[in-house]
Amino acid sequence: MYPAELVKPMREDLTNVGFEELHTVEAVDAALAKKGTTLVVVNSVCGCAAANARPGARMSLQNAKRPDHLVTVFAGVDKEATDKARAYMVPFPPSSPSMALFKDGELVHMLERHHIEGRPADMIADNLVDAYNEHC
């Protein structure tokens, strides 16, 4: 577990643009039971989360079509909530950072760490925008 003061700015990278933090299994279940589209970002302390994932997620929200709900869990901090979110992402193996788009609780698009690491934020945003335009 990472200290709260260390991850606070990393959390705020997403919460400041409208993401809701999910800290419990129950919160994850409730978020993914909602109708409409939900983007789940598995946040992380790693460099590719800071340089690529979080900026890409933020940039993607400038699109006309966007998810109805924005939520995040933090790997290495909210273990149970992260494990539960990842269970919804099966058959994809756990990775962080990662991003998943759900429509009415069904996984419709997935970005794993290997899709994020080493790719610029604008490429990640474009990938998400394509998914939003198709599913939102």
mmCIF file of C-alpha atoms in Angstrom:
data_model
loop_
_atom_site.group_PDB
_atom_site.id
_atom_site.type_symbol
_atom_site.label_atom_id
_atom_site.label_comp_id
_atom_site.label_asym_id
_atom_site.label_seq_id
_atom_site.Cartn_x
_atom_site.Cartn_y
_atom_site.Cartn_z
ATOM 1 C CA MET A 1 0.000 0.000 0.000
ATOM 2 C CA TYR A 2 1.230 3.432 -0.938
ATOM 3 C CA PRO A 3 0.962 6.352 1.513
ATOM 4 C CA ALA A 4 -2.078 8.580 0.964
ATOM 5 C CA GLU A 5 0.053 11.724 0.619
ATOM 6 C CA LEU A 6 2.065 10.104 -2.186
ATOM 7 C CA VAL A 7 -0.941 9.138 -4.304
ATOM 8 C CA LYS A 8 -3.069 12.229 -3.611
ATOM 9 C CA PRO A 9 -1.870 14.190 -6.676
ATOM 10 C CA MET A 10 -2.172 11.057 -8.832
ATOM 11 C CA ARG A 11 -5.764 10.581 -7.699
ATOM 12 C CA GLU A 12 -6.514 14.255 -8.323
ATOM 13 C CA ASP A 13 -5.268 13.954 -11.914
ATOM 14 C CA LEU A 14 -8.518 12.094 -12.551
ATOM 15 C CA THR A 15 -10.919 13.326 -9.865
ATOM 16 C CA ASN A 16 -10.318 16.950 -10.891
ATOM 17 C CA VAL A 17 -11.827 16.167 -14.306
ATOM 18 C CA GLY A 18 -14.843 14.275 -12.986
ATOM 19 C CA PHE A 19 -13.743 10.721 -12.205
ATOM 20 C CA GLU A 20 -15.314 9.152 -9.145
ATOM 21 C CA GLU A 21 -12.984 7.118 -6.950
ATOM 22 C CA LEU A 22 -14.163 3.647 -6.028
ATOM 23 C CA HIS A 23 -12.695 2.404 -2.754
ATOM 24 C CA THR A 24 -14.809 -0.680 -2.061
ATOM 25 C CA VAL A 25 -16.068 -3.803 -3.778
ATOM 26 C CA GLU A 26 -19.618 -2.552 -3.292
ATOM 27 C CA ALA A 27 -18.822 0.757 -4.983
ATOM 28 C CA VAL A 28 -17.367 -1.075 -8.004
ATOM 29 C CA ASP A 29 -20.433 -3.317 -8.271
ATOM 30 C CA ALA A 30 -22.767 -0.320 -8.026
ATOM 31 C CA ALA A 31 -20.819 1.667 -10.639
ATOM 32 C CA LEU A 32 -20.817 -1.163 -13.153
ATOM 33 C CA ALA A 33 -24.505 -1.895 -12.588
ATOM 34 C CA LYS A 34 -25.445 1.551 -13.898
ATOM 35 C CA LYS A 35 -27.072 1.873 -17.306
ATOM 36 C CA GLY A 36 -25.096 3.569 -20.014
ATOM 37 C CA THR A 37 -21.376 3.682 -20.592
ATOM 38 C CA THR A 38 -18.739 3.652 -17.870
ATOM 39 C CA LEU A 39 -15.014 4.231 -18.262
ATOM 40 C CA VAL A 40 -12.956 2.526 -15.562
ATOM 41 C CA VAL A 41 -9.355 3.659 -15.179
ATOM 42 C CA VAL A 42 -7.075 1.452 -13.094
ATOM 43 C CA ASN A 43 -4.711 4.135 -11.824
ATOM 44 C CA SER A 44 -1.115 3.470 -10.835
ATOM 45 C CA VAL A 45 1.986 5.162 -9.452
ATOM 46 C CA CYS A 46 4.112 4.086 -12.420
ATOM 47 C CA GLY A 47 5.612 6.478 -14.929
ATOM 48 C CA CYS A 48 3.418 5.340 -17.803
ATOM 49 C CA ALA A 49 0.336 6.213 -15.755
ATOM 50 C CA ALA A 50 1.688 9.709 -15.184
ATOM 51 C CA ALA A 51 3.000 10.342 -18.681
ATOM 52 C CA ASN A 52 0.514 8.416 -20.797
ATOM 53 C CA ALA A 53 -2.564 6.938 -19.115
ATOM 54 C CA ARG A 54 -3.926 9.785 -17.008
ATOM 55 C CA PRO A 55 -3.203 12.490 -19.597
ATOM 56 C CA GLY A 56 -4.705 10.290 -22.331
ATOM 57 C CA ALA A 57 -7.843 9.685 -20.277
ATOM 58 C CA ARG A 58 -8.207 13.412 -19.587
ATOM 59 C CA MET A 59 -7.645 14.365 -23.240
ATOM 60 C CA SER A 60 -10.218 11.825 -24.414
ATOM 61 C CA LEU A 61 -12.935 13.665 -22.510
ATOM 62 C CA GLN A 62 -12.732 16.601 -24.941
ATOM 63 C CA ASN A 63 -14.684 14.494 -27.435
ATOM 64 C CA ALA A 64 -18.354 15.266 -28.150
ATOM 65 C CA LYS A 65 -19.288 11.684 -27.267
ATOM 66 C CA ARG A 66 -17.989 10.487 -23.936
ATOM 67 C CA PRO A 67 -18.924 7.938 -21.278
ATOM 68 C CA ASP A 68 -21.905 8.573 -19.045
ATOM 69 C CA HIS A 69 -19.876 7.594 -15.969
ATOM 70 C CA LEU A 70 -16.185 8.028 -15.152
ATOM 71 C CA VAL A 71 -14.709 5.946 -12.346
ATOM 72 C CA THR A 72 -11.273 4.954 -11.111
ATOM 73 C CA VAL A 73 -9.650 2.458 -8.784
ATOM 74 C CA PHE A 74 -6.056 2.737 -7.610
ATOM 75 C CA ALA A 75 -3.817 -0.317 -7.892
ATOM 76 C CA GLY A 76 -1.615 -0.729 -4.837
ATOM 77 C CA VAL A 77 -3.948 1.384 -2.727
ATOM 78 C CA ASP A 78 -7.548 0.153 -2.957
ATOM 79 C CA LYS A 79 -6.719 -3.526 -3.341
ATOM 80 C CA GLU A 80 -10.196 -5.046 -2.968
ATOM 81 C CA ALA A 81 -11.847 -2.470 -5.232
ATOM 82 C CA THR A 82 -9.104 -2.902 -7.842
ATOM 83 C CA ASP A 83 -9.406 -6.694 -7.708
ATOM 84 C CA LYS A 84 -13.170 -6.428 -8.170
ATOM 85 C CA ALA A 85 -12.842 -4.030 -11.120
ATOM 86 C CA ARG A 86 -10.319 -6.373 -12.716
ATOM 87 C CA ALA A 87 -12.727 -9.284 -12.280
ATOM 88 C CA TYR A 88 -15.133 -7.434 -14.581
ATOM 89 C CA MET A 89 -12.304 -7.136 -17.132
ATOM 90 C CA VAL A 90 -11.760 -10.885 -17.575
ATOM 91 C CA PRO A 91 -10.498 -12.411 -19.895
ATOM 92 C CA PHE A 92 -7.866 -9.662 -19.852
ATOM 93 C CA PRO A 93 -5.127 -10.251 -17.274
ATOM 94 C CA PRO A 94 -4.627 -7.716 -14.493
ATOM 95 C CA SER A 95 -2.478 -4.781 -15.511
ATOM 96 C CA SER A 96 -1.978 -1.264 -14.330
ATOM 97 C CA PRO A 97 -2.513 1.189 -15.584
ATOM 98 C CA SER A 98 -5.382 0.018 -17.720
ATOM 99 C CA MET A 99 -8.696 1.363 -18.973
ATOM 100 C CA ALA A 100 -11.942 -0.406 -19.707
ATOM 101 C CA LEU A 101 -15.128 0.869 -21.297
ATOM 102 C CA PHE A 102 -18.351 -0.825 -20.263
ATOM 103 C CA LYS A 103 -21.791 -0.446 -21.804
ATOM 104 C CA ASP A 104 -24.688 -1.489 -19.573
ATOM 105 C CA GLY A 105 -22.208 -3.506 -17.501
ATOM 106 C CA GLU A 106 -20.654 -5.323 -20.477
ATOM 107 C CA LEU A 107 -16.996 -4.847 -21.343
ATOM 108 C CA VAL A 108 -16.810 -3.351 -24.851
ATOM 109 C CA HIS A 109 -13.271 -1.924 -25.052
ATOM 110 C CA MET A 110 -10.016 -2.545 -23.190
ATOM 111 C CA LEU A 111 -6.647 -0.833 -23.041
ATOM 112 C CA GLU A 112 -4.072 -2.916 -21.213
ATOM 113 C CA ARG A 113 -0.745 -1.657 -19.928
ATOM 114 C CA HIS A 114 1.016 -2.831 -23.094
ATOM 115 C CA HIS A 115 -1.342 -0.561 -25.086
ATOM 116 C CA ILE A 116 -0.377 2.377 -22.843
ATOM 117 C CA GLU A 117 3.301 1.993 -21.976
ATOM 118 C CA GLY A 118 5.536 3.765 -24.483
ATOM 119 C CA ARG A 119 2.662 5.342 -26.386
ATOM 120 C CA PRO A 120 1.989 9.083 -26.297
ATOM 121 C CA ALA A 121 -1.039 10.373 -24.445
ATOM 122 C CA ASP A 122 -2.663 11.668 -27.627
ATOM 123 C CA MET A 123 -2.547 8.170 -29.150
ATOM 124 C CA ILE A 124 -4.246 6.763 -26.047
ATOM 125 C CA ALA A 125 -6.838 9.544 -26.198
ATOM 126 C CA ASP A 126 -7.499 8.782 -29.873
ATOM 127 C CA ASN A 127 -8.000 5.104 -29.062
ATOM 128 C CA LEU A 128 -10.510 5.980 -26.338
ATOM 129 C CA VAL A 129 -12.287 8.520 -28.575
ATOM 130 C CA ASP A 130 -12.759 5.834 -31.225
ATOM 131 C CA ALA A 131 -14.340 3.607 -28.582
ATOM 132 C CA TYR A 132 -16.558 6.450 -27.332
ATOM 133 C CA ASN A 133 -17.713 7.225 -30.856
ATOM 134 C CA GLU A 134 -18.671 3.587 -31.353
ATOM 135 C CA HIS A 135 -20.244 2.798 -27.983
ATOM 136 C CA CYS A 136 -21.365 6.058 -26.324
#
